[in-house]
Structure formats: structure tokens, C-alpha cells
Amino acid sequence: MAQESNHTNEPQANIGVVGLAAMGASLARNLAHHGNTVAVFNRSHARTETLMREHGDEGAFVPADTLEEFVASLTRPRTAIIMVKAGAPTDAMIDALADLMEPGDIIVDAGNAYYEDTIRREKAIRARGLHFVGCGVSGGEEGALKGPSMMPGGTEESWKTLGPIFRQIAAQAEGEPCVTHIGTDGAGHFVKMVHNGIEYSDMQLISESYDLLRRGLGMSADELADVFAAWNEGDLNSYLIEITADILRHKDAKTGKPFVDVVVDRAGMKGTGTWTVQTALSLGVPVTGIGEAVFARGLSSQAGLRAEARDKALAGPEPAAVLAPIAADPQARAAFVEDVRQALYASKIVAYAQGFNEIEQAAAEHGWDIDLGAVAKIWRGGCIIRARFLNRIADAYAGGTKPGSLLFDPFFKAAVEGAQDSWRRVVARAAQAGVPVPVFASSLAYYDGLRSRRLPAALIQAQRDYFGAHTYGRVDEPGVFHTLWAEEGREEIKQS
Ligand code: NDP
């Protein structure tokens, strides 16, 4: 069905993809598999040729040699999906397309973009009479080919054109497509960013569980593969738990050792976790679990400092020695494994509660009408954090209900209450044994902070007033107060 390069300038493709590296080529093939006629263009023509040679018979493609030819081959409203390198290349491609397109046409940026950039780009493109849609796409290359989770922003009008197409190509979860119109301008990329932040948290929590059981209880990688496989049958069922079991079972071909033991313990990152935390800081929303997960990767990558710490032999307990009595008693051992499972579950609920709070806060700030239940639903398939438990989050936000925090929803409230004894034991034992569990611990601290009737913030505010005259409120009287903290004759002044 592949067609010759579109030298006739006859419009025939209902959608086009610009950028045919891993993601773009997969997305173009996915679109073609669903009956779309797909115009394809890449800066260096070799990629277009490779796509046509290797997959041209999978559907209707219209390869273009030039961007002009590409645009001319699209039917109206012309719809072009950009999948090029994030940053300046994306800006350059948006500009080049906008110069060739006409009012009413739609430019979709399906690459990774910081939502503020998407807001800026949308504004500029809207001023030219075109639609600009920033669309978060999760699931990597395989997801792009077989069905990603898609988070489009942009106008309602552009969604009328894109909706039917995106619903075809998105992942399906329980019969529903994993795509919804998230909100205007940067809303889609914002939600994708928070998705990635939650992913950081989830991965760190799984790794903390692994570390405690491996170093603390001395369990083998194979035993742990069984533990994670068993956890995957219950409340924790998710893609990340499933692949963890698979990774832990995998043996290195060269050495025969568990694969995880030959991988350098340095976790990389591309920036979306950092964006999630930076944005949360500026919104004033605590996303402590995500923050600790980002910092944990940062610490892992401080190779020089870690080597120096080893040289200096920073003292601390030996995890296996501290937890030896538990490891030696089969009943205590099984109970501890269950405690870790519960701690993981409770901490994971906190990670989602914090992530959804960040989305809610940003929505209020930017005037986005985001359906949080729909967000939970579209994360059930195609993306990295896909998990059974997202159904429960969708229920918590069903019908536009806003529980304030997921932790207030009756299901999650009961789940955390049921898990909290285990959670506390795990955090305490990890501290005693010297195993770092920053996300378990910070999530528990967040939970306790949230439920505390009085916080020591009272003392902080008093300190602020003492050294900086920053004023305070009183519990027994409305108004703003300042105390004159001179040693003699301290006096309180009501300022308003
Ligand atoms: P890359 O991010 O590696 O980008 C390569 C593509 O960008 C090639 O088609 C390349 O063209 C094109 N390109 C680079 N610079 C320019 C330029 N100045 N002008 C025009 N085209 C340019 O490709 P991926 O497929 O990995 O990712 C595409 C987008 O999707 C990125 O924004 C990425 O962040 C995002 N993304 C990636 C995921 C992944 O798992 N890889 C997951 C989700 C999103 P050429 O062949 O001529 O060099």
C-alpha cells in the first residue's frame, strides 16, 4: 500500500508524522495499522527510506522528501504530529510547519516537553490561527507502536479531529482507550510530567523493598523474584512489579550471576522527575516521595563522594547483622516480607496522593478543567505506571468528586490504616539496620504530618517572628501579631 513520494502534491493523508526515529516511526506505523493514511517526513531522508523499506507494506504511508511536500500531502484540517528531539529542534520544526500550514490546521507535539514550553508554543501558534496540541505519550517505543497512554492538551476544537484517531491508536484498558482530552494548552504535558514523577517514586519504592529484603534478610535474587511475582497477584499488581520479578530472575550471560548484581548502581535520569519536583516547589505542593526518589538517583550518581565515604569507612550498622534474628526465623521472616509489602502499598498511595495534589493545584493555577478520575483511567494501560490499583483511584475521583487528598477517600484511608503498623515497623527496622528507605520514610512522615493536629510549624513561625519580624497568627484570636522580642519588656503588637 506504500505510495510513491508525493510529487503530485495531491492531498491524501489524513494525518502526518514528522520525525521518524524510534518513537515517530512506531507511532506512524501504529496510525497506519488503524487505517489512517499517514504522511511521513524526517529531516534526513534515510530514516524515511528505512521506514518505507522495512514497514511500508503495513499500511498506507505517503513518504515525503521535503516538509513542503509533506504538508501538501495532508487533507484538511492538516494534522501533523511532531516526534523530534525535544527542545530547540522541536521549536524549529513547529515554526517550519506553521509557516507552511493554514488557519485551522493542527500541530501536535507528541515529544517530551516542559509544560511551560507547551504553554508558550500554544500561545504563539494560536496567534497565527493554528491549533497547537502538546501531547504527552507514555510507553516508550513499544507503546508508541502497540498502544501508548496519551495525554493531549490543546483546544476542544482540535480534540474533535484528534479524538477519533487517538482513541484508535491508544492502549486499551478494560475496553476503554487510554486517552482523554486532559485540558487546554500545557495540561497534557503537565500530566505526563507528573506521571513520570510518580514513576520515579514507584521505582524507588520497589528498589527500597528489594534492598531491605536482599541486604537485610539475605534473600537471593531468585527468592525475591518469587516475592515480587507473588505481590503482582494482589493489590500491587503493576507493570513495574512484573518487570522487577523478571529482572531479578534474569542471569547475566557472561558471568552466570544475577543480572542485577552486574549492573552499576548508578541510576540515570532525563529530567522529568526533576521538573515534577521543581514545579511542585513553586506551586507549594509537597511531593516528598517524588522528591526523595529524584534525590536517591542523584546520590547514586555521586560516584566520587560515595567512593570517598567508603574510604573514610563512615560507621553504621551492618544490615544483615541487625536483621539476623528475623532472617533466621521462618515465621518472622515471612511476617517481615509481608510488612514490606504493606509499606510499599501505603507509600505508593502517598506518592499518588501527592502527584494528584500537584495536578489539582496546577489546574487551579492555570484554569485547566482536569478530570482526575479520567487521568487515573488512562494510566491503566500503555504506560510505565500501569497498575490495577488505578481503578481504585478512578473510583475515588468518579463523577468529579474531589476528596482533597486520596488519603481521605474511604478505600485508601482504610488501606493505609490497615498497612500502617507494618509501614512503621519497616521504617523503624530499616533505620536500625542502616538500610536507606527515603521514600518509605518520607511518605510516612507526610502521612503523620498531614494527620497531626498541631505541627511544630508554630515554633518555626515564632522563630521567624523573633529574628525577622515575620509576624504570626494566634490560635485564640484573629489577626496578625508581632512580638517585640527585646529582652526587657516583651510586648505583643496586633498589626491588623
Ligand atoms: P530522538 O529524541 O532521539 O530524536 C531524533 C529525531 O529528531 C530524529 O528524527 C531526528 O532527525 C530529529 N531531529 C533532531 N534534531 C532535529 C532538527 N534540528 N530538525 C529536525 N529534526 C530533528 O527520537 P525519539 O524517537 O527517541 O524521541 C522523539 C521524541 O519523543 C522526543 O521528544 C522524546 O523526548 C520523546 N519521547 C521519547 C520516548 C522514548 O522512549 N524514546 C518516550 C516518550 C517520548 P534526523 O534523523 O534527521 O537526525
XYZ file of C-alpha atoms and ligand atoms in Angstrom:
544
model
C 0.000 0.000 0.000
C 3.023 2.275 0.271
C 2.865 5.139 -2.129
C 5.471 6.888 -4.138
C 6.837 10.148 -2.829
C 4.071 12.704 -3.130
C 5.414 14.697 -6.058
C 1.868 15.386 -7.318
C 1.038 17.496 -4.232
C -2.341 15.744 -4.160
C -3.634 15.795 -0.573
C -4.374 12.254 0.522
C -3.047 11.671 4.049
C -5.427 12.349 6.955
C -2.514 12.668 9.377
C 1.259 13.014 9.241
C 4.281 12.286 11.410
C 7.453 14.373 11.345
C 10.490 12.706 12.925
C 10.909 9.027 12.253
C 13.361 7.901 14.934
C 12.247 5.197 17.397
C 9.109 6.959 18.645
C 7.924 8.653 15.457
C 8.347 5.576 13.245
C 6.431 3.448 15.763
C 3.637 5.998 16.053
C 3.387 6.312 12.258
C 3.114 2.525 11.940
C 0.503 2.394 14.710
C -1.544 5.054 12.861
C -1.229 3.125 9.585
C -2.233 -0.144 11.284
C -5.525 1.529 12.195
C -6.450 2.504 8.662
C -5.080 6.037 8.572
C -3.215 7.312 5.547
C -0.026 8.633 7.122
C 2.287 11.222 5.607
C 5.838 10.693 6.870
C 8.823 13.017 6.850
C 12.216 13.026 8.504
C 14.971 15.633 8.297
C 17.459 13.088 6.981
C 15.679 11.159 4.267
C 17.447 7.889 5.127
C 15.046 7.301 8.047
C 12.029 7.763 5.769
C 13.534 5.267 3.344
C 14.200 2.772 6.152
C 10.620 3.045 7.378
C 9.252 2.538 3.875
C 11.604 -0.343 3.114
C 11.016 -2.202 6.378
C 7.376 -1.383 7.102
C 5.937 0.282 4.014
C 3.654 -2.676 3.377
C 1.990 -2.441 6.804
C -0.445 0.280 5.755
C -0.947 3.462 3.756
C 2.099 5.735 4.026
C 2.822 8.832 1.977
C 6.569 9.448 2.207
C 7.744 13.000 1.595
C 11.183 14.243 0.553
C 10.593 17.755 1.837
C 8.488 19.390 4.520
C 6.618 21.312 1.788
C 5.695 18.045 0.117
C 4.692 16.596 3.474
C 2.300 19.458 4.235
C 0.897 19.416 0.725
C 0.035 15.729 1.080
C -2.243 16.314 4.111
C -6.013 16.666 3.860
C -7.673 19.494 5.818
C -7.611 20.278 8.611
C -3.983 19.310 8.155
C -2.799 17.397 11.173
C 0.907 16.901 11.789
C 2.431 15.089 14.750
C 5.969 16.164 15.604
C 8.186 13.499 17.178
C 11.627 15.059 17.014
C 14.309 15.686 19.602
C 12.931 17.723 22.497
C 13.896 21.384 22.930
C 15.258 23.605 20.154
C 14.695 21.018 17.344
C 11.005 20.842 18.328
C 10.732 24.652 18.290
C 12.393 24.781 14.871
C 10.043 22.136 13.477
C 6.941 23.846 14.889
C 7.977 27.106 13.233
C 8.747 25.454 9.917
C 5.383 23.664 9.891
C 3.458 26.743 10.975
C 4.971 28.660 8.058
C 3.545 26.093 5.662
C 0.180 25.477 7.311
C -3.034 27.472 7.297
C -5.562 28.607 9.921
C -7.469 25.665 11.387
C -4.601 23.218 10.851
C -3.278 21.275 13.832
C 0.292 20.817 15.005
C 0.783 18.165 17.686
C 3.996 17.948 19.695
C 3.997 14.373 20.975
C 7.593 14.531 22.224
C 8.605 15.244 25.785
C 8.207 18.915 26.584
C 8.222 21.016 29.708
C 4.635 22.213 30.104
C 5.663 25.887 30.305
C 7.230 25.485 26.851
C 3.978 23.964 25.642
C 2.005 26.919 27.041
C 4.391 29.309 25.263
C 4.234 27.398 21.985
C 0.450 27.094 22.091
C 0.069 30.826 22.586
C 2.381 31.643 19.679
C 0.736 29.159 17.316
C -2.792 30.194 18.336
C -1.873 33.784 17.449
C -1.235 32.510 13.928
C -4.711 30.917 13.725
C -3.488 27.340 14.036
C -4.083 24.775 16.764
C -1.182 23.564 18.841
C -1.550 20.430 20.936
C 1.090 19.327 23.418
C 0.511 15.622 23.876
C 2.249 13.501 26.497
C 2.942 9.992 25.232
C 3.972 7.230 27.609
C 5.041 3.682 26.952
C 8.288 4.117 25.007
C 8.827 2.692 21.558
C 6.728 -0.418 22.116
C 3.861 1.644 23.491
C 4.024 4.021 20.530
C 3.725 1.018 18.207
C 1.193 -1.121 20.040
C -0.753 1.439 22.038
C 0.574 4.206 24.315
C -1.137 6.094 27.080
C -1.786 9.527 25.568
C -2.260 12.820 27.355
C -3.228 15.552 24.879
C -3.764 19.189 25.803
C -4.854 21.912 23.391
C -8.241 23.210 22.327
C -11.577 21.354 22.389
C -11.830 22.026 18.669
C -8.575 20.234 17.867
C -9.713 17.326 20.042
C -12.708 16.873 17.719
C -10.273 15.962 14.943
C -7.694 14.169 17.073
C -10.024 12.283 19.432
C -11.267 9.644 16.980
C -7.716 8.978 15.730
C -6.055 8.922 19.139
C -8.740 6.614 20.508
C -7.821 4.088 17.795
C -4.096 4.093 18.453
C -4.003 4.399 22.254
C -3.644 1.390 24.545
C -6.884 -0.200 25.667
C -7.575 -0.908 29.338
C -10.690 -2.875 30.226
C -12.193 -1.950 26.872
C -11.513 1.775 27.199
C -8.893 3.721 25.226
C -6.089 5.168 27.340
C -6.521 8.708 26.065
C -8.618 11.656 27.103
C -8.504 15.371 26.404
C -6.681 16.496 29.537
C -7.252 20.249 29.286
C -6.112 23.293 27.362
C -2.568 24.344 26.354
C 0.070 22.684 28.576
C -2.290 20.441 30.607
C -1.347 17.260 28.717
C 2.377 17.684 29.107
C 1.866 18.664 32.756
C 0.003 15.446 33.490
C 2.656 13.434 31.613
C 5.330 15.114 33.740
C 3.585 14.121 36.973
C 3.095 10.601 35.583
C 6.876 10.409 35.262
C 7.353 11.792 38.772
C 5.087 9.085 40.183
C 7.054 6.566 38.124
C 10.255 7.714 39.893
C 8.572 7.183 43.259
C 7.190 3.790 42.325
C 10.579 2.563 41.067
C 12.378 3.817 44.157
C 9.826 2.154 46.472
C 10.252 -1.175 44.708
C 14.017 -0.775 44.962
C 13.857 0.059 48.668
C 11.778 -3.100 49.226
C 14.319 -5.122 47.273
C 17.249 -3.636 49.197
C 15.749 -4.297 52.621
C 14.955 -7.899 51.790
C 18.187 -8.582 49.928
C 20.722 -6.901 52.216
C 18.673 -7.097 55.387
C 17.212 -10.602 55.222
C 19.845 -12.005 52.859
C 17.266 -13.203 50.332
C 18.605 -14.253 46.926
C 17.618 -12.588 43.674
C 15.640 -15.721 42.739
C 13.776 -15.720 46.043
C 12.982 -12.060 45.535
C 11.778 -12.714 42.011
C 9.255 -15.108 43.581
C 8.267 -12.497 46.176
C 7.629 -9.825 43.538
C 5.804 -12.299 41.297
C 3.538 -13.161 44.244
C 2.981 -9.460 45.029
C 1.997 -8.970 41.414
C -1.010 -11.215 42.016
C -2.500 -8.834 44.604
C -3.087 -5.132 45.302
C 0.369 -4.260 43.983
C -0.289 -5.738 40.542
C 1.505 -3.475 38.093
C 3.861 -3.392 35.146
C 6.791 -2.234 37.309
C 6.352 -5.070 39.835
C 6.011 -7.545 36.965
C 9.237 -6.450 35.233
C 11.044 -6.368 38.582
C 10.305 -10.091 39.052
C 11.538 -10.732 35.516
C 14.733 -8.684 36.002
C 15.535 -10.419 39.300
C 15.211 -13.838 37.674
C 17.454 -12.883 34.754
C 21.037 -14.208 34.853
C 23.966 -12.419 33.250
C 25.098 -14.465 30.230
C 28.766 -13.637 30.788
C 29.119 -14.459 34.481
C 26.038 -16.507 35.337
C 25.393 -14.078 38.218
C 22.011 -12.457 38.847
C 21.856 -9.673 36.251
C 21.057 -7.072 38.903
C 24.444 -7.788 40.526
C 26.442 -6.877 37.423
C 24.677 -3.562 36.794
C 26.495 -0.469 38.119
C 24.431 1.019 40.954
C 24.049 4.432 39.382
C 20.558 5.468 38.225
C 20.320 7.997 35.407
C 17.539 10.459 34.731
C 16.423 12.639 31.877
C 14.765 15.410 33.844
C 11.014 14.844 34.098
C 11.280 13.812 37.770
C 13.262 16.963 38.479
C 10.665 19.057 36.633
C 7.898 17.476 38.724
C 9.670 18.427 41.938
C 10.720 21.919 40.801
C 7.156 22.635 39.721
C 5.757 21.285 42.977
C 8.133 23.532 44.908
C 6.940 26.578 43.023
C 3.303 25.550 43.482
C 3.909 24.938 47.199
C 2.719 21.318 46.993
C 4.774 18.786 48.951
C 5.663 15.853 46.704
C 8.101 14.431 49.205
C 8.106 10.874 47.846
C 8.898 12.005 44.314
C 11.495 14.442 45.641
C 13.263 11.744 47.652
C 13.162 9.415 44.654
C 14.879 12.040 42.491
C 17.465 12.723 45.213
C 18.102 8.990 45.668
C 19.060 8.750 41.999
C 21.226 11.824 42.471
C 23.035 10.236 45.439
C 23.547 7.011 43.484
C 25.306 9.002 40.777
C 27.677 10.824 43.141
C 30.347 8.227 42.469
C 33.243 10.285 43.824
C 31.537 11.146 47.078
C 30.381 7.559 47.591
C 33.884 6.234 46.979
C 35.271 8.733 49.473
C 32.634 7.697 52.016
C 33.763 4.086 51.597
C 37.411 5.117 52.051
C 36.542 7.052 55.166
C 34.571 4.000 56.363
C 31.603 6.011 57.632
C 30.418 3.897 60.525
C 26.972 2.323 60.805
C 25.174 -0.931 61.424
C 25.545 -3.983 59.205
C 22.004 -4.646 57.901
C 22.269 -8.464 57.875
C 23.645 -8.500 61.427
C 20.816 -6.340 62.790
C 18.099 -8.296 60.995
C 19.687 -11.729 61.576
C 17.117 -12.787 64.220
C 14.300 -12.110 61.734
C 16.148 -13.805 58.876
C 16.731 -16.919 60.993
C 13.099 -17.429 61.991
C 10.890 -18.513 59.062
C 7.743 -17.080 60.647
C 9.333 -13.716 61.470
C 10.874 -13.646 58.015
C 7.529 -14.189 56.284
C 5.953 -11.560 58.525
C 8.671 -9.053 57.619
C 8.218 -9.703 53.898
C 4.513 -9.002 54.393
C 5.364 -5.839 56.359
C 7.474 -4.624 53.432
C 4.628 -5.346 51.014
C 2.264 -3.287 53.157
C 4.810 -0.463 53.489
C 5.196 -0.410 49.723
C 1.441 -0.255 49.237
C 0.918 2.576 51.741
C 3.861 4.587 50.392
C 2.612 4.124 46.856
C -0.773 5.535 47.849
C 1.037 8.580 49.280
C 3.010 9.008 46.023
C -0.227 9.106 44.026
C -1.947 11.343 46.586
C 0.912 13.832 46.268
C 1.062 13.613 42.467
C -2.689 14.158 42.113
C -2.493 17.097 44.510
C 0.133 18.641 42.271
C -2.109 18.219 39.227
C -5.068 19.718 41.111
C -3.037 22.702 42.254
C -1.644 23.354 38.768
C -5.131 23.003 37.281
C -6.402 25.695 39.653
C -3.447 27.914 38.785
C -3.736 27.539 35.006
C -7.522 27.240 34.699
C -7.398 23.635 33.470
C -10.535 21.584 33.982
C -8.831 18.248 34.596
C -10.888 15.142 35.356
C -8.603 13.305 37.781
C -10.643 10.106 37.528
C -10.123 10.114 33.750
C -6.389 10.665 34.281
C -6.234 7.588 36.538
C -8.117 5.604 33.901
C -5.805 6.470 31.014
C -2.803 5.399 33.098
C -4.240 1.864 33.411
C -2.722 0.780 30.109
C 0.169 1.576 27.796
C 2.268 3.484 30.310
C 5.014 2.553 32.742
C 2.953 3.071 35.922
C 0.028 0.995 34.682
C -1.408 -0.807 37.664
C -4.579 -2.478 38.850
C -4.847 -0.004 41.709
C -5.531 2.873 39.291
C -9.106 1.584 39.063
C -9.466 2.466 42.741
C -8.112 5.963 42.106
C -10.548 6.366 39.223
C -13.359 5.356 41.620
C -12.131 7.865 44.212
C -12.455 10.699 41.692
C -15.512 9.332 39.850
C -18.157 11.847 38.867
C -15.866 14.798 39.518
C -15.624 14.131 43.276
C -12.641 15.797 44.864
C -11.609 14.034 48.048
C -8.942 16.749 48.693
C -6.405 14.003 49.156
C -6.613 10.396 48.034
C -5.823 9.604 51.652
C -9.333 10.856 52.575
C -11.074 8.530 50.148
C -12.698 5.732 52.215
C -10.963 2.939 50.288
C -7.472 4.420 50.534
C -7.996 5.642 54.100
C -8.810 2.084 55.153
C -5.925 0.683 53.084
C -3.375 2.965 54.745
C -4.845 2.402 58.198
C -4.577 -1.335 57.606
C -0.981 -1.050 56.409
C 0.375 1.465 58.851
C 1.600 -0.842 61.630
C 3.680 -2.693 59.047
C 4.804 0.590 57.497
C 6.060 1.909 60.843
C 7.865 -1.351 61.644
C 9.587 -1.304 58.259
C 10.763 2.305 58.563
C 11.975 1.718 62.143
C 13.765 -1.534 61.311
C 15.349 -0.039 58.212
C 16.698 2.843 60.298
C 18.046 0.447 62.930
C 19.616 -1.787 60.286
C 21.130 1.092 58.318
C 19.262 0.460 55.061
C 18.242 3.738 53.414
C 14.495 3.897 52.705
C 13.997 7.587 51.860
C 10.638 7.210 50.134
C 9.153 4.793 52.704
C 10.253 7.161 55.471
C 9.287 10.446 53.843
C 5.877 9.088 52.818
C 5.206 8.034 56.388
C 6.368 11.435 57.647
C 3.997 13.099 55.158
C 1.109 10.955 56.399
C 1.889 11.747 60.013
C 2.381 15.418 59.213
C -0.979 15.559 57.485
C -2.836 13.902 60.342
C -1.112 15.837 63.174
C -3.459 18.235 64.906
C -0.581 20.550 65.818
C 2.597 20.877 63.818
C 5.882 22.339 65.066
C 5.346 24.963 62.377
C 4.119 27.051 65.353
C 7.660 27.110 66.704
C 9.107 27.891 63.264
C 6.744 30.822 62.860
C 7.700 32.085 66.318
C 11.383 31.860 65.344
C 10.621 33.774 62.124
C 8.916 36.489 64.101
C 11.828 36.573 66.577
C 14.627 37.142 64.066
C 12.779 38.685 61.147
C 9.555 40.254 62.436
C 7.634 37.990 60.073
C 4.507 38.088 62.296
C 2.235 35.228 63.369
C -1.387 34.380 63.962
C -2.797 33.395 67.379
C -4.908 30.288 67.987
C -7.306 32.254 70.211
C -7.821 35.489 68.314
C -7.987 36.511 64.659
C -5.431 39.000 63.315
C -1.752 39.385 62.577
C 0.649 39.775 65.502
C 4.267 40.633 66.140
C 6.132 40.418 69.406
C 8.854 42.926 70.280
C 11.485 40.391 71.313
C 13.740 42.759 73.273
C 14.975 41.043 76.411
C 13.308 43.553 78.675
C 9.605 44.190 78.482
C 8.478 41.928 75.675
C 5.326 43.206 74.145
C 2.861 41.823 71.609
C 1.519 44.175 68.966
C -1.610 43.455 66.960
C -0.815 44.631 63.454
C -4.192 44.019 61.819
P 15.139 11.437 19.475
O 14.729 12.205 20.675
O 16.382 10.652 19.525
O 15.208 12.454 18.228
C 15.596 12.004 16.959
C 14.677 12.583 15.899
O 14.684 14.012 15.958
C 15.159 12.210 14.507
O 14.036 12.026 13.690
C 15.950 13.444 14.119
O 16.102 13.616 12.730
C 15.068 14.519 14.675
N 15.758 15.782 14.817
C 16.765 16.077 15.666
N 17.131 17.351 15.525
C 16.349 17.879 14.553
C 16.233 19.154 13.966
N 17.005 20.153 14.361
N 15.308 19.336 12.981
C 14.520 18.322 12.597
N 14.558 17.089 13.129
C 15.463 16.872 14.091
O 13.950 10.467 18.992
P 12.942 9.550 19.833
O 12.156 8.853 18.802
O 13.624 8.774 20.892
O 12.020 10.606 20.601
C 11.228 11.563 19.905
C 10.510 12.435 20.899
O 9.685 11.626 21.718
C 11.427 13.191 21.868
O 10.852 14.427 22.169
C 11.457 12.322 23.079
O 11.778 13.051 24.245
C 10.015 11.827 23.084
N 9.760 10.576 23.798
C 10.630 9.555 23.713
C 10.369 8.375 24.381
C 11.300 7.227 24.254
O 11.059 6.215 24.945
N 12.317 7.302 23.409
C 9.152 8.190 25.200
C 8.264 9.311 25.140
C 8.585 10.453 24.480
P 17.397 13.033 11.986
O 17.083 11.607 11.698
O 17.499 13.859 10.761
O 18.560 13.208 12.905
